[in-house]
C-alpha cells in the first residue's frame, strides 16, 4: 500500500523529531491499504500514529474485515489467529486429489467460517487421520479433531462444523514430519495444550528422543524447553496419564490418541481398491544431514505405509500474484521488496506474508508491519513520494464502484453484521455465530 499503491506491514520506532517534522509540513498523503487483515491494520495504525495529516483507506474483498484474525488458526485460540496467504503449498505427489485428502488451510477455513471453504464437507467417517506437517497449524487441526465437543461449543466455531465433528469417527491422529524432534515448528504452548487435551493420550516413541537431552543443552531456551517437554511426554507411561483422565471424569469416554512421527517424507497417497478414496500414505524414511533448523531430510531408500482415511496437508501456505502490474517472485511466493518497498515500483509497498513469506504469528506480523510503515514515513520525509497534488482517495474509488453498479460494504454495515452474529451466538451460548454466506451478509444490511 502507499500513495497510489497497494499492500504491506512491519515494526520499528520513529526517529527523534520525525513526527514533529511531518506535522509541520503541508503534506496530506492519501494511503491505500489493500487487505484488512493484521498486516494491513498494523501498517495503517503506524502511519496514522506518526503522521498527523495522513489519510488511510482500507479495502477488503469480503463483506467483513479483519481477514484471518477472523478466519485463521483455531476458534479456541482467538488470541493468536493469524495466517494470511491466499493459497496452500501442494504436496506434488500421486493421489493427493483423492477423496479424503484436504489442505489444512481449507480445513481451517471450513471450521472458522471462511466463505470460500463453507462447502468443504470433509469426510470424517474414519478412525485414523494423518496430518502432514509439524507446525502450529498442524497441532491446531489435530486438537480440533480430538477436542471434546463441550469445549468446542463454547467457541465461535461454525455450527455446521460443530455438527460434523459431533458425528466424526476420528479417534487417532498422527502428525508426520520429514525431519526430527529438533526441527519441529510448533511452539511449547500449543504442544502443552495438546498433551493436556482431556480424554486423549499422546503417543511418542522414546527411541525418537535418544540422546537429545544432551544435544539441546546449549540450544536457545525455547527450543530446549520444547524438546524437554517432548522427552518427558515420551517417557511418561500412557497408563498413568489415562488413569488421571479417568479419575477426572465420572465416566471414561473411549480413549483418543495422537502422536508425532518423525523423519518420514510423503511419497504417495494410497487409494482404496475402487480407486476413489485415500486409505493411507506411503512415506520415505529419511536421515538428517546437518543440524538445527538447517538440517535437510535425505531419503534412505526405505519406505513404509501409514494407514488412514483422512489426510490433511499442513506444509505451509503461499501467496498468489496480485496483478500483472505488481512484481511477483513465483518461486518464493513473495513480492520482491526492500524493507517493504516494492522493487521497480516507486510508491508501492508490501506487507504481510506476501512481503516475507508464510512465517511467524501475529506479533511477527505487527513488528513487520511497523517496518513497512516506517519505510513509507521515511520516503515521505525524504521527498521520494509526490504528494504535492491532492488525491481523491476513497471518493474516487466510490465513484468508480457506483458506475459499475457495485455497492461497497461500509464499516457501519459491518457493525450490523457483527451485531447479528453476536446476537445469534448469545442465543447459542457462544461468543458469536458467524454468517458464512456473503449473500446472507448483504441481505442483512439491505444490499
Short mmCIF file of C-alpha atoms in Angstrom, two decimals:
data_model
loop_
_atom_site.label_atom_id
_atom_site.label_comp_id
_atom_site.label_asym_id
_atom_site.label_seq_id
_atom_site.Cartn_x
_atom_site.Cartn_y
_atom_site.Cartn_z
CA UNK A 1 0.00 0.00 0.00
CA UNK A 2 1.12 3.55 -0.28
CA UNK A 3 0.22 6.73 -2.09
CA UNK A 4 -1.04 5.34 -5.39
CA UNK A 5 -0.17 1.79 -4.41
CA UNK A 6 -1.42 -1.25 -2.56
CA UNK A 7 -0.03 -3.85 0.00
CA UNK A 8 2.19 -4.04 3.33
CA UNK A 9 3.32 -4.30 7.15
CA UNK A 10 6.36 -4.11 9.74
CA UNK A 11 7.90 -2.84 13.14
CA UNK A 12 10.10 -0.01 14.35
CA UNK A 13 10.26 3.27 16.24
CA UNK A 14 10.21 6.76 14.79
CA UNK A 15 13.41 8.79 14.70
CA UNK A 16 13.63 11.70 17.15
CA UNK A 17 11.72 14.71 15.90
CA UNK A 18 10.38 12.77 12.88
CA UNK A 19 6.73 13.10 13.78
CA UNK A 20 7.13 16.80 14.56
CA UNK A 21 8.78 17.35 11.15
CA UNK A 22 5.94 15.61 9.33
CA UNK A 23 3.32 17.52 11.29
CA UNK A 24 4.87 20.85 10.40
CA UNK A 25 4.77 20.23 6.66
CA UNK A 26 1.77 20.87 4.44
CA UNK A 27 1.65 17.22 3.42
CA UNK A 28 -1.58 15.30 3.23
CA UNK A 29 -0.69 11.90 1.75
CA UNK A 30 -3.54 9.58 0.79
CA UNK A 31 -2.64 6.00 1.55
CA UNK A 32 -4.45 2.99 0.11
CA UNK A 33 -4.23 -0.30 2.02
CA UNK A 34 -5.44 -3.41 0.20
CA UNK A 35 -6.40 -6.09 2.71
CA UNK A 36 -7.94 -5.65 6.16
CA UNK A 37 -6.04 -8.37 7.99
CA UNK A 38 -3.47 -7.78 10.75
CA UNK A 39 -0.78 -6.68 8.29
CA UNK A 40 -2.99 -4.00 6.77
CA UNK A 41 -4.35 -2.69 10.07
CA UNK A 42 -0.96 -2.56 11.80
CA UNK A 43 0.58 -0.72 8.86
CA UNK A 44 -2.27 1.80 8.82
CA UNK A 45 -2.04 2.22 12.60
CA UNK A 46 1.67 3.05 12.49
CA UNK A 47 1.27 5.63 9.72
CA UNK A 48 -1.68 7.34 11.40
CA UNK A 49 0.12 7.38 14.74
CA UNK A 50 3.22 9.06 13.34
CA UNK A 51 1.81 11.31 10.61
CA UNK A 52 -0.87 13.76 11.70
CA UNK A 53 -2.11 14.59 8.18
CA UNK A 54 -2.15 11.15 6.58
CA UNK A 55 -5.45 9.70 5.36
CA UNK A 56 -5.66 5.94 5.09
CA UNK A 57 -8.35 3.98 3.20
CA UNK A 58 -8.50 0.20 3.75
CA UNK A 59 -10.10 -2.05 1.13
CA UNK A 60 -11.26 -5.64 1.63
CA UNK A 61 -12.72 -8.14 -0.85
CA UNK A 62 -15.06 -9.77 1.71
CA UNK A 63 -18.05 -8.05 3.38
CA UNK A 64 -16.33 -8.45 6.77
CA UNK A 65 -12.99 -7.03 7.97
CA UNK A 66 -10.02 -8.35 9.96
CA UNK A 67 -9.01 -11.00 7.45
CA UNK A 68 -7.63 -14.11 9.01
CA UNK A 69 -7.76 -12.78 12.53
CA UNK A 70 -11.37 -13.76 11.94
CA UNK A 71 -10.72 -16.83 9.80
CA UNK A 72 -7.33 -18.18 10.87
CA UNK A 73 -5.90 -20.94 13.04
CA UNK A 74 -8.45 -22.24 15.57
CA UNK A 75 -11.65 -21.00 17.22
CA UNK A 76 -10.39 -21.97 20.68
CA UNK A 77 -7.31 -19.74 20.17
CA UNK A 78 -8.83 -16.34 19.43
CA UNK A 79 -5.77 -14.56 20.77
CA UNK A 80 -3.36 -15.98 18.16
CA UNK A 81 -5.41 -16.27 14.97
CA UNK A 82 -3.07 -15.33 12.11
CA UNK A 83 -2.30 -16.61 8.66
CA UNK A 84 -2.55 -14.50 5.60
CA UNK A 85 -1.63 -16.23 2.36
CA UNK A 86 -4.18 -16.93 -0.34
CA UNK A 87 -3.08 -20.44 -1.30
CA UNK A 88 -1.55 -23.59 0.17
CA UNK A 89 1.52 -25.46 -0.96
CA UNK A 90 0.72 -28.65 -2.83
CA UNK A 91 2.34 -31.95 -1.93
CA UNK A 92 3.18 -32.74 -5.54
CA UNK A 93 2.70 -36.50 -5.05
CA UNK A 94 0.40 -39.08 -6.67
CA UNK A 95 -3.01 -39.43 -5.05
CA UNK A 96 -3.26 -36.00 -3.41
CA UNK A 97 -6.50 -35.34 -5.32
CA UNK A 98 -8.24 -38.43 -3.91
CA UNK A 99 -11.33 -38.03 -1.76
CA UNK A 100 -10.34 -37.70 1.89
CA UNK A 101 -7.28 -35.52 1.19
CA UNK A 102 -7.53 -31.84 2.15
CA UNK A 103 -5.23 -28.92 2.73
CA UNK A 104 -5.06 -27.78 6.34
CA UNK A 105 -5.74 -24.26 5.06
CA UNK A 106 -9.10 -25.31 3.60
CA UNK A 107 -9.93 -27.34 6.72
CA UNK A 108 -9.13 -24.37 8.99
CA UNK A 109 -11.20 -22.12 6.74
CA UNK A 110 -14.08 -24.61 6.98
CA UNK A 111 -14.30 -24.69 10.76
CA UNK A 112 -13.65 -20.95 11.03
CA UNK A 113 -16.39 -19.90 8.61
CA UNK A 114 -14.30 -18.65 5.68
CA UNK A 115 -16.90 -18.25 2.92
CA UNK A 116 -14.80 -19.92 0.23
CA UNK A 117 -14.48 -23.09 2.36
CA UNK A 118 -18.03 -23.28 3.73
CA UNK A 119 -18.97 -26.17 1.40
CA UNK A 120 -15.87 -28.30 2.07
CA UNK A 121 -17.80 -31.09 3.86
CA UNK A 122 -14.75 -33.14 4.93
CA UNK A 123 -15.41 -36.85 5.33
CA UNK A 124 -14.70 -37.69 8.97
CA UNK A 125 -16.01 -41.24 8.73
CA UNK A 126 -12.72 -42.92 9.63
CA UNK A 127 -10.81 -43.69 12.82
CA UNK A 128 -7.33 -42.51 11.82
CA UNK A 129 -6.26 -39.14 10.43
CA UNK A 130 -2.80 -38.26 9.16
CA UNK A 131 -1.58 -34.66 9.29
CA UNK A 132 1.48 -33.90 7.18
CA UNK A 133 3.42 -31.20 9.00
CA UNK A 134 4.85 -30.33 12.41
CA UNK A 135 3.77 -26.70 12.81
CA UNK A 136 1.24 -24.90 14.99
CA UNK A 137 -1.48 -25.20 12.33
CA UNK A 138 -0.98 -28.98 12.29
CA UNK A 139 -1.44 -29.07 16.07
CA UNK A 140 -4.48 -26.78 15.80
CA UNK A 141 -6.15 -29.15 13.33
CA UNK A 142 -5.31 -32.20 15.46
CA UNK A 143 -6.72 -30.51 18.54
CA UNK A 144 -9.97 -29.59 16.79
CA UNK A 145 -10.36 -33.17 15.53
CA UNK A 146 -9.90 -34.63 19.03
CA UNK A 147 -11.36 -31.93 21.30
CA UNK A 148 -14.38 -32.78 23.46
CA UNK A 149 -17.49 -31.19 21.97
CA UNK A 150 -18.23 -29.37 25.22
CA UNK A 151 -15.04 -27.36 24.76
CA UNK A 152 -15.77 -26.52 21.13
CA UNK A 153 -19.34 -25.46 21.85
CA UNK A 154 -18.01 -22.51 23.86
CA UNK A 155 -16.05 -21.12 20.88
CA UNK A 156 -17.11 -19.34 17.69
CA UNK A 157 -16.64 -22.47 15.58
CA UNK A 158 -19.35 -22.61 12.93
CA UNK A 159 -22.50 -24.54 13.75
CA UNK A 160 -22.20 -26.77 10.67
CA UNK A 161 -18.60 -27.68 11.54
CA UNK A 162 -19.60 -28.49 15.10
CA UNK A 163 -22.36 -30.76 13.81
CA UNK A 164 -19.91 -32.56 11.52
CA UNK A 165 -17.37 -33.01 14.33
CA UNK A 166 -20.13 -34.38 16.57
CA UNK A 167 -20.55 -37.22 14.06
CA UNK A 168 -16.82 -37.70 13.50
CA UNK A 169 -15.36 -41.17 13.98
CA UNK A 170 -11.78 -39.89 14.16
CA UNK A 171 -10.12 -41.00 17.38
CA UNK A 172 -6.48 -41.26 16.33
CA UNK A 173 -4.31 -38.54 14.76
CA UNK A 174 -0.70 -38.89 13.62
CA UNK A 175 1.36 -35.80 12.82
CA UNK A 176 4.08 -36.70 10.34
CA UNK A 177 7.20 -34.65 9.56
CA UNK A 178 10.20 -35.00 7.23
CA UNK A 179 12.73 -34.05 9.90
CA UNK A 180 13.31 -34.80 13.58
CA UNK A 181 12.26 -33.55 17.02
CA UNK A 182 14.83 -30.72 16.95
CA UNK A 183 13.25 -29.26 13.80
CA UNK A 184 9.56 -29.17 14.76
CA UNK A 185 8.00 -25.77 14.05
CA UNK A 186 5.26 -25.76 16.69
CA UNK A 187 5.67 -23.90 19.97
CA UNK A 188 5.57 -25.13 23.55
CA UNK A 189 2.23 -23.53 24.37
CA UNK A 190 0.45 -25.42 21.59
CA UNK A 191 2.26 -28.67 22.42
CA UNK A 192 1.39 -28.42 26.11
CA UNK A 193 -2.25 -27.78 25.32
CA UNK A 194 -2.32 -30.82 23.04
CA UNK A 195 -0.67 -33.01 25.68
CA UNK A 196 -3.25 -31.91 28.28
CA UNK A 197 -6.28 -32.26 25.99
CA UNK A 198 -9.00 -34.04 28.03
CA UNK A 199 -9.81 -37.62 27.04
CA UNK A 200 -6.71 -38.08 24.86
CA UNK A 201 -3.26 -39.51 25.31
CA UNK A 202 -0.06 -38.62 23.46
CA UNK A 203 1.87 -41.47 21.86
CA UNK A 204 5.54 -40.52 21.49
CA UNK A 205 8.25 -43.14 20.93
CA UNK A 206 11.11 -42.75 23.46
CA UNK A 207 13.52 -44.06 20.79
CA UNK A 208 12.92 -40.89 18.74
CA UNK A 209 14.45 -38.81 21.52
CA UNK A 210 17.53 -40.87 22.42
CA UNK A 211 20.45 -38.59 23.22
CA UNK A 212 18.54 -35.38 22.57
CA UNK A 213 18.66 -34.25 26.19
CA UNK A 214 22.40 -33.58 25.86
CA UNK A 215 22.08 -32.26 22.31
CA UNK A 216 19.84 -29.36 23.35
CA UNK A 217 21.74 -28.23 26.45
CA UNK A 218 23.25 -25.32 24.55
CA UNK A 219 20.21 -24.67 22.33
CA UNK A 220 18.16 -21.48 22.72
CA UNK A 221 15.84 -21.71 25.72
CA UNK A 222 12.54 -22.06 23.74
CA UNK A 223 13.95 -24.99 21.70
CA UNK A 224 15.43 -26.62 24.81
CA UNK A 225 12.18 -26.39 26.80
CA UNK A 226 10.13 -27.66 23.86
CA UNK A 227 12.41 -30.67 23.38
CA UNK A 228 12.48 -31.43 27.10
CA UNK A 229 8.68 -31.46 27.18
CA UNK A 230 8.55 -33.93 24.27
CA UNK A 231 11.11 -36.16 26.01
CA UNK A 232 9.19 -36.04 29.31
CA UNK A 233 5.95 -36.92 27.49
CA UNK A 234 7.60 -39.78 25.60
CA UNK A 235 8.92 -41.30 28.83
CA UNK A 236 5.64 -40.92 30.71
CA UNK A 237 3.76 -44.19 30.93
CA UNK A 238 0.49 -43.97 28.94
CA UNK A 239 -1.42 -45.88 31.61
CA UNK A 240 -0.63 -43.20 34.20
CA UNK A 241 -1.98 -40.41 32.01
CA UNK A 242 -5.18 -42.27 31.20
CA UNK A 243 -5.65 -43.17 34.88
CA UNK A 244 -5.54 -39.48 35.74
CA UNK A 245 -8.02 -38.77 32.95
CA UNK A 246 -10.40 -41.46 34.19
CA UNK A 247 -10.27 -40.16 37.75
CA UNK A 248 -11.04 -36.67 36.46
CA UNK A 249 -14.16 -37.80 34.59
CA UNK A 250 -17.14 -39.62 36.05
CA UNK A 251 -17.35 -41.94 33.06
CA UNK A 252 -14.36 -42.55 30.82
CA UNK A 253 -15.01 -41.97 27.12
CA UNK A 254 -13.37 -44.21 24.53
CA UNK A 255 -9.67 -43.31 24.50
CA UNK A 256 -8.48 -40.94 21.81
CA UNK A 257 -4.82 -40.62 20.95
CA UNK A 258 -2.36 -38.62 18.90
CA UNK A 259 1.31 -38.87 18.18
CA UNK A 260 4.32 -37.46 16.37
CA UNK A 261 6.06 -39.39 13.60
CA UNK A 262 9.50 -38.13 12.59
CA UNK A 263 11.81 -38.45 9.56
CA UNK A 264 9.09 -39.53 7.15
CA UNK A 265 8.50 -37.79 3.84
CA UNK A 266 5.22 -38.38 1.92
CA UNK A 267 5.66 -40.09 -1.44
CA UNK A 268 2.14 -41.18 -2.42
CA UNK A 269 -1.42 -41.12 -1.12
CA UNK A 270 -2.62 -44.70 -1.47
CA UNK A 271 -6.10 -45.31 -2.95
CA UNK A 272 -8.76 -47.75 -1.82
CA UNK A 273 -9.48 -50.78 -4.01
CA UNK A 274 -12.02 -48.84 -6.06
CA UNK A 275 -9.51 -46.04 -6.61
CA UNK A 276 -11.70 -43.26 -5.23
CA UNK A 277 -10.62 -42.64 -1.63
CA UNK A 278 -7.45 -42.40 0.43
CA UNK A 279 -6.59 -45.45 2.52
CA UNK A 280 -3.11 -44.43 3.61
CA UNK A 281 0.12 -42.67 2.76
CA UNK A 282 3.37 -44.21 1.58
CA UNK A 283 6.29 -42.37 3.18
CA UNK A 284 10.02 -42.46 2.61
CA UNK A 285 12.14 -42.81 5.72
CA UNK A 286 14.75 -40.08 5.92
CA UNK A 287 18.06 -39.33 7.60
CA UNK A 288 19.20 -35.86 8.55
CA UNK A 289 22.18 -34.06 7.09
CA UNK A 290 23.31 -31.05 9.12
CA UNK A 291 21.87 -29.89 12.39
CA UNK A 292 19.40 -27.45 13.86
CA UNK A 293 16.91 -25.60 11.70
CA UNK A 294 19.10 -26.00 8.60
CA UNK A 295 19.12 -29.82 8.74
CA UNK A 296 17.96 -31.44 5.49
CA UNK A 297 15.92 -34.65 5.20
CA UNK A 298 17.54 -37.15 2.80
CA UNK A 299 15.60 -40.32 1.76
CA UNK A 300 17.24 -43.54 2.94
CA UNK A 301 15.63 -45.73 0.30
CA UNK A 302 13.33 -47.39 2.81
CA UNK A 303 9.57 -46.80 2.70
CA UNK A 304 6.58 -47.65 4.88
CA UNK A 305 2.82 -47.34 4.62
CA UNK A 306 0.76 -45.47 7.20
CA UNK A 307 -2.93 -46.37 7.21
CA UNK A 308 -5.52 -43.60 7.48
CA UNK A 309 -8.80 -42.48 5.95
CA UNK A 310 -8.21 -38.74 6.28
CA UNK A 311 -5.12 -36.85 5.08
CA UNK A 312 -4.54 -33.18 5.90
CA UNK A 313 -1.60 -31.39 4.33
CA UNK A 314 -0.13 -28.72 6.60
CA UNK A 315 3.16 -27.98 4.85
CA UNK A 316 2.76 -24.23 4.55
CA UNK A 317 0.98 -21.50 2.64
CA UNK A 318 1.74 -19.48 -0.46
CA UNK A 319 0.79 -16.01 -1.60
CA UNK A 320 -0.61 -15.58 -5.10
CA UNK A 321 0.22 -12.86 -7.64
CA UNK A 322 -1.92 -9.77 -7.08
CA UNK A 323 -1.92 -8.24 -10.56
CA UNK A 324 0.29 -8.42 -13.67
CA UNK A 325 1.43 -4.87 -12.89
CA UNK A 326 2.78 -5.87 -9.46
CA UNK A 327 6.16 -7.69 -9.45
CA UNK A 328 6.00 -11.23 -8.04
CA UNK A 329 8.51 -14.00 -7.37
CA UNK A 330 6.61 -17.25 -8.04
CA UNK A 331 9.41 -19.41 -6.62
CA UNK A 332 9.40 -17.75 -3.21
CA UNK A 333 5.74 -16.68 -3.35
CA UNK A 334 6.56 -13.08 -2.39
CA UNK A 335 6.67 -9.61 -3.89
CA UNK A 336 10.34 -8.62 -4.37
CA UNK A 337 10.96 -5.79 -1.94
CA UNK A 338 13.45 -3.97 0.21
CA UNK A 339 12.12 -3.21 3.69
CA UNK A 340 8.62 -3.28 2.21
CA UNK A 341 9.43 -1.07 -0.79
CA UNK A 342 8.35 -2.98 -3.92
CA UNK A 343 11.26 -3.26 -6.33
CA UNK A 344 10.80 -1.22 -9.50
CA UNK A 345 7.52 0.33 -8.35
CA UNK A 346 8.01 3.65 -6.53
CA UNK A 347 5.11 4.45 -4.21
CA UNK A 348 4.10 0.81 -3.90
CA UNK A 349 4.77 -1.10 -0.67
CA UNK A 350 4.05 -4.60 0.58
CA UNK A 351 3.44 -6.13 3.97
CA UNK A 352 2.42 -9.45 5.49
CA UNK A 353 3.34 -12.87 4.16
CA UNK A 354 3.39 -11.53 0.60
CA UNK A 355 6.36 -9.48 1.79
CA UNK A 356 8.49 -12.06 3.60
CA UNK A 357 6.88 -15.47 3.11
CA UNK A 358 4.50 -17.52 5.29
CA UNK A 359 6.26 -17.49 8.63
CA UNK A 360 5.55 -16.10 12.06
CA UNK A 361 2.50 -15.32 14.16
CA UNK A 362 0.59 -12.16 14.92
CA UNK A 363 3.37 -10.42 16.89
CA UNK A 364 5.73 -11.05 13.97
CA UNK A 365 3.16 -9.53 11.65
CA UNK A 366 2.79 -6.50 13.88
CA UNK A 367 6.51 -5.74 14.03
CA UNK A 368 6.99 -6.37 10.33
CA UNK A 369 4.03 -4.12 9.50
CA UNK A 370 5.55 -1.31 11.52
CA UNK A 371 8.75 -1.73 9.48
CA UNK A 372 6.91 -1.26 6.19
CA UNK A 373 5.04 1.73 7.57
CA UNK A 374 8.37 3.18 8.67
CA UNK A 375 9.64 2.90 5.08
CA UNK A 376 6.63 4.91 3.92
CA UNK A 377 7.24 7.59 6.55
CA UNK A 378 10.93 7.82 5.68
CA UNK A 379 10.13 8.15 1.96
CA UNK A 380 7.70 10.94 2.74
CA UNK A 381 10.36 12.75 4.76
CA UNK A 382 12.95 12.32 2.00
CA UNK A 383 10.56 13.65 -0.65
CA UNK A 384 10.60 10.37 -2.58
CA UNK A 385 6.81 10.35 -2.76
CA UNK A 386 4.96 13.07 -4.64
CA UNK A 387 2.08 14.28 -2.50
CA UNK A 388 2.01 17.80 -3.95
CA UNK A 389 -1.24 17.15 -5.81
CA UNK A 390 -4.38 16.22 -3.93
CA UNK A 391 -5.68 12.68 -4.46
CA UNK A 392 -9.36 11.89 -4.12
CA UNK A 393 -8.77 8.55 -2.47
CA UNK A 394 -11.92 6.72 -1.39
CA UNK A 395 -14.13 9.33 -3.06
CA UNK A 396 -12.78 8.45 -6.49
CA UNK A 397 -12.93 4.72 -5.78
CA UNK A 398 -16.54 5.09 -4.62
CA UNK A 399 -17.47 6.82 -7.87
CA UNK A 400 -15.88 4.04 -9.92
CA UNK A 401 -17.73 1.36 -7.94
CA UNK A 402 -21.07 3.17 -8.29
CA UNK A 403 -20.54 3.46 -12.05
CA UNK A 404 -20.13 -0.34 -12.13
CA UNK A 405 -23.23 -0.96 -10.03
CA UNK A 406 -21.21 -2.11 -7.01
CA UNK A 407 -22.43 -1.18 -3.55
CA UNK A 408 -19.48 -1.42 -1.15
CA UNK A 409 -19.94 -2.55 2.44
CA UNK A 410 -19.05 0.23 4.87
CA UNK A 411 -17.70 -0.19 8.38
CA UNK A 412 -21.12 0.73 9.79
CA UNK A 413 -22.58 -2.04 7.60
CA UNK A 414 -20.05 -4.41 9.14
CA UNK A 415 -21.18 -3.34 12.59
CA UNK A 416 -24.70 -4.52 11.71
CA UNK A 417 -23.34 -7.90 10.60
CA UNK A 418 -21.24 -8.05 13.76
CA UNK A 419 -24.24 -7.32 15.97
CA UNK A 420 -26.29 -10.01 14.24
CA UNK A 421 -23.52 -12.60 14.66
CA UNK A 422 -23.05 -11.76 18.33
CA UNK A 423 -26.82 -11.97 18.94
CA UNK A 424 -27.03 -15.37 17.25
CA UNK A 425 -24.03 -16.56 19.24
CA UNK A 426 -25.51 -15.37 22.52
CA UNK A 427 -28.64 -17.41 21.83
CA UNK A 428 -26.42 -20.48 21.37
CA UNK A 429 -24.11 -19.73 24.32
CA UNK A 430 -21.19 -18.83 22.03
CA UNK A 431 -19.15 -15.63 21.51
CA UNK A 432 -20.73 -15.33 18.04
CA UNK A 433 -22.30 -17.43 15.31
CA UNK A 434 -20.51 -16.48 12.11
CA UNK A 435 -22.50 -15.90 8.96
CA UNK A 436 -20.64 -17.86 6.29
CA UNK A 437 -22.64 -16.89 3.20
CA UNK A 438 -21.68 -13.45 1.77
CA UNK A 439 -25.10 -13.16 0.12
CA UNK A 440 -26.77 -13.53 3.52
CA UNK A 441 -24.48 -10.81 4.89
CA UNK A 442 -25.53 -8.46 2.10
CA UNK A 443 -29.22 -9.21 2.60
CA UNK A 444 -28.81 -8.44 6.28
CA UNK A 445 -27.57 -4.90 5.54
CA UNK A 446 -30.13 -4.29 2.78
CA UNK A 447 -27.83 -4.63 -0.22
#
